[in-house]
Short mmCIF file of C-alpha atoms and ligand atoms in Angstrom, two decimals:
data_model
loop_
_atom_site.label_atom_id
_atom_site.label_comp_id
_atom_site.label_asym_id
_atom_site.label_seq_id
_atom_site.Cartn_x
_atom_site.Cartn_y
_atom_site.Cartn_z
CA UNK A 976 0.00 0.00 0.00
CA UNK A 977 2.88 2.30 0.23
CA UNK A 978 2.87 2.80 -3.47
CA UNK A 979 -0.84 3.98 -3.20
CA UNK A 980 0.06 7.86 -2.87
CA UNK A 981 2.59 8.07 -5.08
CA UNK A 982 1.14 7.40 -8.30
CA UNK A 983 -1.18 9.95 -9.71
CA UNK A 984 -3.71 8.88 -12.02
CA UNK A 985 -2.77 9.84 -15.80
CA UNK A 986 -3.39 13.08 -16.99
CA UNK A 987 -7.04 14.35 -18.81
CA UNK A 988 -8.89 17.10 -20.11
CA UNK A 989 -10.01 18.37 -16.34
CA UNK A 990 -8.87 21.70 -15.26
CA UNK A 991 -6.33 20.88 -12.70
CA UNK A 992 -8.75 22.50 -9.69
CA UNK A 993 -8.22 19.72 -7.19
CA UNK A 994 -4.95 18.38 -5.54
CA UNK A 995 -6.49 15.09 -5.21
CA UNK A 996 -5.66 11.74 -3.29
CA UNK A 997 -4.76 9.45 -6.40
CA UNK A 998 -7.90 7.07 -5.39
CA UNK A 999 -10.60 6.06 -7.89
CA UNK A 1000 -13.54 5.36 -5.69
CA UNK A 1001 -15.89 2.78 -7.99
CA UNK A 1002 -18.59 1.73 -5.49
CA UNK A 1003 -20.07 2.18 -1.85
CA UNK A 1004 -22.35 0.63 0.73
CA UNK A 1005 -23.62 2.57 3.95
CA UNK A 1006 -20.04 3.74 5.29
CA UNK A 1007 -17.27 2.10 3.08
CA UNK A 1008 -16.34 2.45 -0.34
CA UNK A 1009 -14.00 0.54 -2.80
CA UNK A 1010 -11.64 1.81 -4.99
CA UNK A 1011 -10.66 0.12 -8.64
CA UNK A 1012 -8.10 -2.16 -7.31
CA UNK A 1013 -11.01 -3.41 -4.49
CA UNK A 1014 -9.57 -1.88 -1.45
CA UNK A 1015 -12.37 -1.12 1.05
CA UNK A 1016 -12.36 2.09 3.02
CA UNK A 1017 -14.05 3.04 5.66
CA UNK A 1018 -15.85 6.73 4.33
CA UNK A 1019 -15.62 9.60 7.28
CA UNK A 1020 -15.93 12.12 4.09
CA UNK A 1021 -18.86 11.16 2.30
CA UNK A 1022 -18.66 13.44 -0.38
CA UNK A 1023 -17.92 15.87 2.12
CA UNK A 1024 -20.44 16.20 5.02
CA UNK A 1025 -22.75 15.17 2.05
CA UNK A 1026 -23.94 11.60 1.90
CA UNK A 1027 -26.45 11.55 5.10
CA UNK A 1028 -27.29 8.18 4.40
CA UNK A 1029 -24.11 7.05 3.43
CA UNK A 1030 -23.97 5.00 -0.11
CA UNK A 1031 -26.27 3.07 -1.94
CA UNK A 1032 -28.82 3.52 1.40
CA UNK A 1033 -31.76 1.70 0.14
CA UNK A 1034 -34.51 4.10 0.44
CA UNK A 1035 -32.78 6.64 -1.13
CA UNK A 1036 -32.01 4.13 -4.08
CA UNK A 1037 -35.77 3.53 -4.26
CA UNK A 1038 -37.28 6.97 -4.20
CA UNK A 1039 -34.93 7.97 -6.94
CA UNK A 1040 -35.24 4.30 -9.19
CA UNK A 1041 -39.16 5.70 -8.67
CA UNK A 1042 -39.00 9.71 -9.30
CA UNK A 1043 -36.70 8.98 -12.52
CA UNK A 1044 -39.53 6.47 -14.30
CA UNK A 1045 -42.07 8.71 -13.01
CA UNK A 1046 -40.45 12.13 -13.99
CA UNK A 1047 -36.87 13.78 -12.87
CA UNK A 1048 -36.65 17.33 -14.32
CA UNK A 1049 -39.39 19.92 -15.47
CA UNK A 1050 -39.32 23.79 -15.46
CA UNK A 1051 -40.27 25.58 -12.64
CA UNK A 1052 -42.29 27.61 -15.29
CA UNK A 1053 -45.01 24.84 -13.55
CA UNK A 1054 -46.23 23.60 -10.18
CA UNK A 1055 -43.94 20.88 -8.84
CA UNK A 1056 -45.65 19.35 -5.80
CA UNK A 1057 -42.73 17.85 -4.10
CA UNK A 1058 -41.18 21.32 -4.29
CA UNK A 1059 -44.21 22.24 -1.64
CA UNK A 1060 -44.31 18.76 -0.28
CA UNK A 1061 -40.11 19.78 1.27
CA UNK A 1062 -40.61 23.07 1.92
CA UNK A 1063 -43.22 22.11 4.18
CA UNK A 1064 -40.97 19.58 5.63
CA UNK A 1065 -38.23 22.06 5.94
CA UNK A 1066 -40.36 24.86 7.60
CA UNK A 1067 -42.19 22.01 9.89
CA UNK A 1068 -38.15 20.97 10.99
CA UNK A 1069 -36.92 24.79 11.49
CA UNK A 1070 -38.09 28.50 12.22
CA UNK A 1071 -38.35 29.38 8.73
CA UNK A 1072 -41.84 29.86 7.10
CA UNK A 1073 -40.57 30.15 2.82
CA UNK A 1074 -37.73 28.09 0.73
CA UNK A 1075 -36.49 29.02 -2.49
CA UNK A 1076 -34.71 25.79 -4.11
CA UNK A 1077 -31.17 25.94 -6.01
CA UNK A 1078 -28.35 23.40 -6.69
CA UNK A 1079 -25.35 23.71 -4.18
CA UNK A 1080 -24.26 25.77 -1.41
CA UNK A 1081 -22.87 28.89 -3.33
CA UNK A 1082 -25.64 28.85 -4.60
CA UNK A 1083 -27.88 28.85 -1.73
CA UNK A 1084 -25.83 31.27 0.21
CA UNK A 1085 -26.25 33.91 -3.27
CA UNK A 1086 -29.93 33.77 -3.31
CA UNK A 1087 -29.45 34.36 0.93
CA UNK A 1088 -27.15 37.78 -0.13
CA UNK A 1089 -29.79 38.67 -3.03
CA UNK A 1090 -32.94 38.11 -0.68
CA UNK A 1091 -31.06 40.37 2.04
CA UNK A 1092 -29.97 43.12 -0.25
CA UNK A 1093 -33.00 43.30 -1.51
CA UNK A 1094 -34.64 43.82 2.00
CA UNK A 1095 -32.66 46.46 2.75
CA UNK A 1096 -33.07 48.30 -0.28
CA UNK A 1097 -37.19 48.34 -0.83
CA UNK A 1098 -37.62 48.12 3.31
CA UNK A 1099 -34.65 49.51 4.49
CA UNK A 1100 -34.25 52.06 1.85
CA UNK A 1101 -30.60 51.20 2.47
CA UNK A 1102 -28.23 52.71 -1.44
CA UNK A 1103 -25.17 50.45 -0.41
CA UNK A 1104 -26.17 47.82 1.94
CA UNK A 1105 -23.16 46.05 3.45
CA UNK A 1106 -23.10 42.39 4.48
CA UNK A 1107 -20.22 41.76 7.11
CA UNK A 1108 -18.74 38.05 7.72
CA UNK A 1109 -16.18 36.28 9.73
CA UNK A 1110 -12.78 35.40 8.66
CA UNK A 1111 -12.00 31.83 7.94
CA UNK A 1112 -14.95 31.74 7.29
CA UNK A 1113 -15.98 29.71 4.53
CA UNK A 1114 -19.77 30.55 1.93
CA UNK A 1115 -18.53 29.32 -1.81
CA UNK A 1116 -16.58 29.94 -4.61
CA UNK A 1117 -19.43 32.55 -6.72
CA UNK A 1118 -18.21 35.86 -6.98
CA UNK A 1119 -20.19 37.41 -4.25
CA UNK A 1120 -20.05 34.06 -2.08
CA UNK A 1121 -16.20 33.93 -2.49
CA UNK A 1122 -16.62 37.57 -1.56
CA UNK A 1123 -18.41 36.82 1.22
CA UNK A 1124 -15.87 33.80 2.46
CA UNK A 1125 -13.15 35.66 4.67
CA UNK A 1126 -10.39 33.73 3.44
CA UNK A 1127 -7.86 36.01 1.05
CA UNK A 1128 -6.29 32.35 0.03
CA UNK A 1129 -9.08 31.61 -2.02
CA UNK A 1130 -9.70 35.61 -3.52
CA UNK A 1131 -6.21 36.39 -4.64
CA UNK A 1132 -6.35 36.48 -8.70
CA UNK A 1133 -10.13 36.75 -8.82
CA UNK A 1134 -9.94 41.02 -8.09
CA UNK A 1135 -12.37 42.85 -8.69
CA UNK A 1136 -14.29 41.28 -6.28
CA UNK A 1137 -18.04 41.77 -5.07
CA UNK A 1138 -18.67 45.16 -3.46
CA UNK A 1139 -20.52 45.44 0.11
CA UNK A 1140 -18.72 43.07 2.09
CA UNK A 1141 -16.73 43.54 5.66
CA UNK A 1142 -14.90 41.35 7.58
CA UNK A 1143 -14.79 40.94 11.22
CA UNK A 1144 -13.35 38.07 13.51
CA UNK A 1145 -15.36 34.90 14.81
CA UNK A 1146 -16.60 34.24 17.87
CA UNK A 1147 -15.51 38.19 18.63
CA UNK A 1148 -18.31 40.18 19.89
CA UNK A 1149 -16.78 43.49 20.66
CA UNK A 1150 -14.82 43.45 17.03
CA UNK A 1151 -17.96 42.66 15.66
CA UNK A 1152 -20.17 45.50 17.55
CA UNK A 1153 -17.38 47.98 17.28
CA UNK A 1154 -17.84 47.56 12.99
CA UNK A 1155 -20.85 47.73 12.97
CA UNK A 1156 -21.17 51.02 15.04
CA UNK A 1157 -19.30 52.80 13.22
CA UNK A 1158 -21.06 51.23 9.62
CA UNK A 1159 -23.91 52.73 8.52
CA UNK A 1160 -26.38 50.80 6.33
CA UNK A 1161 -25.08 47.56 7.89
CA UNK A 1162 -27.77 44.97 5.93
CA UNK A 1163 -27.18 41.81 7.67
CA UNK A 1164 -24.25 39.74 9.38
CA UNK A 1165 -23.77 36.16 7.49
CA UNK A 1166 -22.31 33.94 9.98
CA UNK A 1167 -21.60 29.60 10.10
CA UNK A 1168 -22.66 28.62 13.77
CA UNK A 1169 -19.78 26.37 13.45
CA UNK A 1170 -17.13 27.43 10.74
CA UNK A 1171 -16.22 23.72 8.83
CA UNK A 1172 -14.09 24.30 6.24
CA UNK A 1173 -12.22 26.93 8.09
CA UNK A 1174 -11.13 24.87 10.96
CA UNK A 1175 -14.49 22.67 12.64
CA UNK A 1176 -14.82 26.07 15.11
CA UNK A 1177 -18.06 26.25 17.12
CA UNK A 1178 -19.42 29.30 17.48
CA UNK A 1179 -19.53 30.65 21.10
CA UNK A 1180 -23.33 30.55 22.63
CA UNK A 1181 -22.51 34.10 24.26
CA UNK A 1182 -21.16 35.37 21.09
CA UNK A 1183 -23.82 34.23 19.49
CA UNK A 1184 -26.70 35.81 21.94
CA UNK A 1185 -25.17 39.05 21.25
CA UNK A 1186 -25.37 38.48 18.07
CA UNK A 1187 -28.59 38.31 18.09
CA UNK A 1188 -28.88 41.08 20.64
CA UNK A 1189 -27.30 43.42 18.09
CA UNK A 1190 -29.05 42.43 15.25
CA UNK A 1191 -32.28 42.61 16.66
CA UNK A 1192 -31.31 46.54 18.00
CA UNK A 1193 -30.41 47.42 14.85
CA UNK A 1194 -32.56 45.88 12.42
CA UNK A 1195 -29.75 43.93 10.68
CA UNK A 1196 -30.74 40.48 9.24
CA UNK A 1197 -29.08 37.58 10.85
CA UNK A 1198 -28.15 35.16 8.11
CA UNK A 1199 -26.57 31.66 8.97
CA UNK A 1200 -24.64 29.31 6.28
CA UNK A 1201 -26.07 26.06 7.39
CA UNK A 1202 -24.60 24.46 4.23
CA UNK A 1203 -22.63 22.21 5.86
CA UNK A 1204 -23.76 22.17 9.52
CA UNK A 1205 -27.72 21.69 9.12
CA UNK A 1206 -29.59 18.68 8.71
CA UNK A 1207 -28.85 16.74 10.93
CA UNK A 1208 -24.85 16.65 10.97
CA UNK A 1209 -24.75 18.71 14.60
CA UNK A 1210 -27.13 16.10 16.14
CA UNK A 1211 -29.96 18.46 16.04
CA UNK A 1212 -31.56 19.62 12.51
CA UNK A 1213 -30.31 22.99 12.50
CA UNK A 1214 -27.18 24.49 13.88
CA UNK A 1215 -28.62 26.79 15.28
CA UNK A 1216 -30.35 24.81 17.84
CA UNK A 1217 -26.97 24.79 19.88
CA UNK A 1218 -26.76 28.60 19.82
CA UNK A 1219 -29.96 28.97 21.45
CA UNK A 1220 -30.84 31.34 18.53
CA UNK A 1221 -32.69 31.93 15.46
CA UNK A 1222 -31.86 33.33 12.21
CA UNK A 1223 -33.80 35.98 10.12
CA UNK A 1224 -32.58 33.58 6.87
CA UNK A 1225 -29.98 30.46 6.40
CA UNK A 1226 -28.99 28.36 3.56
CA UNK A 1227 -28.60 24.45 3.64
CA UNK A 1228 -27.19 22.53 0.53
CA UNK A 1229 -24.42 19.84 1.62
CA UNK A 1230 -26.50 16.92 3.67
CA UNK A 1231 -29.64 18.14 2.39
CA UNK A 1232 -30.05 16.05 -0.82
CA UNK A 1233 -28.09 13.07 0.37
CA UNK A 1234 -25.67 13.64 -2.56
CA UNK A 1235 -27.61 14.19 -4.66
CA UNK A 1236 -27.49 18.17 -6.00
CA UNK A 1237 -29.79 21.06 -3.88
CA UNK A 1238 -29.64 23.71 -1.85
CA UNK A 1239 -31.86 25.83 -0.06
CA UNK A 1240 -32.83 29.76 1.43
CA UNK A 1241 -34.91 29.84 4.17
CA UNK A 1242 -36.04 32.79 5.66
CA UNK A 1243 -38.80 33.77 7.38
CA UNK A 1244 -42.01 35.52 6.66
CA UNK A 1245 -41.08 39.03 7.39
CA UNK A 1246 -38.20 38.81 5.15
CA UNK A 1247 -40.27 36.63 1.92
CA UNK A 1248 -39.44 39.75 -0.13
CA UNK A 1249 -38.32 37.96 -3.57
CA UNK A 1250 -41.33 38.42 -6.40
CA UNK A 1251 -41.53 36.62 -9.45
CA UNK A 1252 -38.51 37.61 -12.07
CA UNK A 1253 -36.58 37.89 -8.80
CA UNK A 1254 -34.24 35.13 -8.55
CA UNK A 1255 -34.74 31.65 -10.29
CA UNK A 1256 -32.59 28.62 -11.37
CA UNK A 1257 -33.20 26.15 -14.16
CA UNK A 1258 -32.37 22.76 -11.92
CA UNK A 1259 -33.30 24.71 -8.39
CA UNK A 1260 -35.93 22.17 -6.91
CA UNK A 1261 -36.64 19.61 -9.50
CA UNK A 1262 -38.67 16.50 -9.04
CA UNK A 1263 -35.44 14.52 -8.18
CA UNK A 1264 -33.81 16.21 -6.42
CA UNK A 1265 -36.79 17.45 -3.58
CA UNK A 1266 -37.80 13.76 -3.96
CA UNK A 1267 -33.97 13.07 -2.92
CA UNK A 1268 -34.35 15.30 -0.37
CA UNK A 1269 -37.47 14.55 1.53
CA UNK A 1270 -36.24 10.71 1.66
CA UNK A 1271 -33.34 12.14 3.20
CA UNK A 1272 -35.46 14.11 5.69
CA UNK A 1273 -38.18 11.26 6.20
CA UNK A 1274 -35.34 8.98 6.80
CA UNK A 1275 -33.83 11.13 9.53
CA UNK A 1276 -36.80 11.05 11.22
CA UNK A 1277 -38.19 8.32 10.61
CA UNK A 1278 -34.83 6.44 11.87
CA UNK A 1279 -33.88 8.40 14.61
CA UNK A 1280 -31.00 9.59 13.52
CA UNK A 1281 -30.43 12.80 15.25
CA UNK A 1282 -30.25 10.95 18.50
CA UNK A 1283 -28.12 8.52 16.96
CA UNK A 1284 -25.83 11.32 15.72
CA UNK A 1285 -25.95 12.77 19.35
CA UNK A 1286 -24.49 9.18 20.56
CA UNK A 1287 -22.06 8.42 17.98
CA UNK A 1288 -20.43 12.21 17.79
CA UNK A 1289 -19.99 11.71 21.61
CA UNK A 1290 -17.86 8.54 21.37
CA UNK A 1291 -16.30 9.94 18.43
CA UNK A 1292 -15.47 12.73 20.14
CA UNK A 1293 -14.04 10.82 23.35
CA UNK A 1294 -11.95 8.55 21.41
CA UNK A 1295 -10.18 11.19 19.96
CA UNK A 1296 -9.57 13.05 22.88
CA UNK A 1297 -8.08 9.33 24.19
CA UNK A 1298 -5.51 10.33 20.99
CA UNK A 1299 -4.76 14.06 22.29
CA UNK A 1300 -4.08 12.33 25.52
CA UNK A 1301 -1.61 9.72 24.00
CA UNK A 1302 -0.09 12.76 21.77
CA UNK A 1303 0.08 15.97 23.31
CA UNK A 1304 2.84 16.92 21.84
CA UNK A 1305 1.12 16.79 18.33
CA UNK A 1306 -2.56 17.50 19.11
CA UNK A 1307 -4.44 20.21 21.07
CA UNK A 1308 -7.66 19.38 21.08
CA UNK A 1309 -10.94 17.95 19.80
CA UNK A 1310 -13.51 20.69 18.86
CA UNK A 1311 -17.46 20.20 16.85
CA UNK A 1312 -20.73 19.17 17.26
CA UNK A 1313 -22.54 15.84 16.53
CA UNK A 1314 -21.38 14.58 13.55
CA UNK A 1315 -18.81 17.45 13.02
CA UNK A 1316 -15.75 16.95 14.72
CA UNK A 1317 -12.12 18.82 14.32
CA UNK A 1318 -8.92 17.13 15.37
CA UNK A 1319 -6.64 20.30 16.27
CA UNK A 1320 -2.80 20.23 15.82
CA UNK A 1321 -0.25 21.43 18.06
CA UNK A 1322 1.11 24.18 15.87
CA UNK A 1323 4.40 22.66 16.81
CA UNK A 1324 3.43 19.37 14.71
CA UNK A 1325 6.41 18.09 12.44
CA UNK A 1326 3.47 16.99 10.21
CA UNK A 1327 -0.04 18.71 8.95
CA UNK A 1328 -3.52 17.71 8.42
CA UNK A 1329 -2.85 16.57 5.00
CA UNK A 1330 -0.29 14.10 6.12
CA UNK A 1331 -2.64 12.47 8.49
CA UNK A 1332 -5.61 12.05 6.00
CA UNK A 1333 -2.96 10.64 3.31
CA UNK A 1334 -1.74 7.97 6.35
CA UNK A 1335 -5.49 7.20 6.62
CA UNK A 1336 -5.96 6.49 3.92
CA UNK A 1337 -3.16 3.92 3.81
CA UNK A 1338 -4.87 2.65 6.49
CA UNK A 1339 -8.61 2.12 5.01
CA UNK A 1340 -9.90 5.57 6.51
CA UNK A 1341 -10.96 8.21 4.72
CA UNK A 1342 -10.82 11.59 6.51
CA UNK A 1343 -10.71 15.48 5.54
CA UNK A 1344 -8.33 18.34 5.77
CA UNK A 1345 -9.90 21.87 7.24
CA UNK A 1346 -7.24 23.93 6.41
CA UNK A 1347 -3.72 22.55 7.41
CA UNK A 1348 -4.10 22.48 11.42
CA UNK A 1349 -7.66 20.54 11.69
CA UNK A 1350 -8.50 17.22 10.36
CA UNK A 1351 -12.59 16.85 9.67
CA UNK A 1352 -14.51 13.69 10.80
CA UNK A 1353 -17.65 13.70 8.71
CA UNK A 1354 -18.93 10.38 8.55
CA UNK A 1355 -22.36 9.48 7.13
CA UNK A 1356 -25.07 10.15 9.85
CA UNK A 1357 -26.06 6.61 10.46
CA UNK A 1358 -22.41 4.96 11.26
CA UNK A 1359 -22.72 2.69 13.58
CA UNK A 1360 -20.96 2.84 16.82
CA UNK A 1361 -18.38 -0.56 15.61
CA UNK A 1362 -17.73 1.75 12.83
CA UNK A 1363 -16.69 5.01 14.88
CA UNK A 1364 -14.34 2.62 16.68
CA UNK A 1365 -12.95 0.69 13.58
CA UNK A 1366 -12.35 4.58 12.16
CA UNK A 1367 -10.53 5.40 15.80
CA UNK A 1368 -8.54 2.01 15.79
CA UNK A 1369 -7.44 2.89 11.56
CA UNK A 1370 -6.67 6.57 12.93
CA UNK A 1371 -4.28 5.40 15.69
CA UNK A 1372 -2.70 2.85 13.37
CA UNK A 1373 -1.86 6.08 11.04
CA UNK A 1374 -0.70 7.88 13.93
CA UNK A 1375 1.69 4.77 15.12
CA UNK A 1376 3.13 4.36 11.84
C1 PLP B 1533 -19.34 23.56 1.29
C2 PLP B 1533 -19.82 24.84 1.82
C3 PLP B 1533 -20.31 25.85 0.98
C4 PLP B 1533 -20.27 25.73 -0.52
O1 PLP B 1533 -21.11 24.73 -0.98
P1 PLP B 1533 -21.01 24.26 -2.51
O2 PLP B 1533 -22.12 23.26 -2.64
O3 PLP B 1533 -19.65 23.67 -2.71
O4 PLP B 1533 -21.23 25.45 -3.35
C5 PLP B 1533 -20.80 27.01 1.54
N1 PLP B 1533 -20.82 27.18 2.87
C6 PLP B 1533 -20.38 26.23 3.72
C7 PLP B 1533 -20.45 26.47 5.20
C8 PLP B 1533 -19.85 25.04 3.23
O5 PLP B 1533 -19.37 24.12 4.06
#
């Protein structure tokens, strides 16, 4: 297996966008997949905090075997019924009362930007609304969402970008105050309750109640990128629910589908300012994809799951705090929710995220970089508890190596 990382696939017509592990994944069943010389790994990525149900889950095989004959894709020039059938579903599981449909998280997180500039400008009467966000903070790679993603990494070469945005500091709640006193026309603050990509950091309950606080005082919209933390992944359906708080709007995409493509902005009533001609996609909430979508949901519930996800993020969690023990001179500490979970590096480390998930992978585990100091544990939301352990016995075989 040592040869595994060492041999890229050949070359092809792809723009080179992704450094990626020279694996060809072929097939998968609940948590494991197999590559195309049959190795079997054990998936704590799935497709990126993506594949609720894991791979091949039967239900969700069924529902789309049945939507496909039945019908997959029409305009939303017409009714679709299991557009309404999810939304209700999604405002019956949240505090929002109106979804607009797209295809991914970007995407999601745009039509939450458009939705709030156009609040402030017909309520507001705001001329330059700004939007402020968090550094390392992570919304998509769209113009505005890039914009929006406090991260200069991922700007640099893409000038000009997006006018209207301002960056503040996570989990900071005089930084964050202090801007916006001294803003005018402040539209709305777009915050992750727990930034992912930038590092698996939970946001702070106090921070966030001030948040809140502030928001409400000043008639700013609250606006949470629950692309990757909603659904289920934090134990709970929306990330917010361990804030103790409710947004004004929020996006989902990532978990919501089950891998298969959509995204959502929900916001509630007060905010339902978009008319027709306002915003609009050409995929955004076909039949497939909502079908895809409420199995996902139904299955959740119907299952259990977030209790489940509760149980299994817990020993998750204390299994790799067992490895910070064993390693203190490499890790500092274990940080998420649920089904969210950060290993932290000692800054110190002679090694970096990357190196860990590319030993895991030697080891039949697949695992996730957040930036270089955090490795992401994102496994599908019905592991099994044998499963979390068979990842933590993989992980410390990596780590022994
Ligand atoms: C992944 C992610 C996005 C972007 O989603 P895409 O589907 O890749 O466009 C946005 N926000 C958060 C918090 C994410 O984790």
């Amino acid at each position: 297996m040592t040869t595994l990382l060492e041999s890229p696939p050949t070359l092809s017509a792809l723009m080179p966008t992704y450094n990626r592990f020279p694996v060809i994944l072929v097939r998968g069943a609940g948590c494991w997949v197999w590559d195309d010389q049959g190795r079997e790994y054990l998936d704590f990525v799935a497709g990126i905090a993506t594949c609720s149900l894991g791979h091949a889950h039967p239900r969700l095989i069924q529902a789309m075997n049945d939507q496909i004959q039945q019908l997959h894709h029409v305009s939303n020039l017409y009714h679709i019924p299991l557009q309404q059938e999810l939304a209700a579903f999604l405002t019956h599981h949240s505090c929002a009362d109106r979804v607009f449909f797209a295809n991914s998280g970007a995407e999601a997180n745009e039509g939450a930007i458009k939705l709030a500039r156009k609040y402030a400008h017909t309520v507001k009467g705001y001329e330059y609304p700004l939007i402020v966000t968090a550094q390392a903070s992570f919304h998509g790679r769209t113009l505005a969402t890039l914009t929006a993603t406090g991260q200069p990494k991922y700007q640099k070469h893409f000038d000009p970008l997006m006018p209207g945005f301002v960056y503040v500091p996570y989990n900071d709640l005089e930084a964050l105050t202090k801007t916006v006193l001294e803003l005018e026309q402040v539209a709305a603050i777009l915050l992750e309750p727990i930034q992912g990509e930038g590092g698996v950091r939970p946001g702070d309950w106090d921070y966030f109640q001030g948040v809140r606080r502030l928001c409400d005082e000043r008639g700013i919209l609250l606006i949470l990128d629950e692309v990757q933390s909603g659904m289920g992944r934090t134990g709970h359906w929306w990330g917010y629910e361990c804030l103790g708080i409710e947004p004004d709007i929020f996006s989902s995409a990532k978990g919501l589908g089950g891998g298969i493509p959509i995204g959502a902005v929900l916001c509630k009533e007060q905010y339902n300012v978009f008319q027709p001609g306002d915003h609009a996609s050409t995929y955004g909430g076909n039949p497939l994809a909502c079908r895809a979508a409420l199995t996902v949901g139904q299955t959740i519930e119907e299952l259990g799951l977030l209790a489940q996800v509760h149980q299994r993020g817990e020993q998750l969690r204390q299994g790799l705090k067992a490895l910070v023990a064993t390693y203190p001179e490499w890790f500092q500490e274990v940080r998420g929710w649920g089904l969210l979970q950060g290993l932290v590096l000692q800054p110190s480390a002679p090694f970096q995220a990357g190196d860990i998930v590319k030993w895991a992978i030697e080891q039949g585990l697949l695992l996730v970089p957040a930036g270089t100091q955090v490795v992401r544990f994102v496994p599908p939301l019905i592991v099994t508890e044998a499963e979390v352990q068979m990842a933590l016995e993989r992980l410390g075989n990596a780590l022994r190596r």
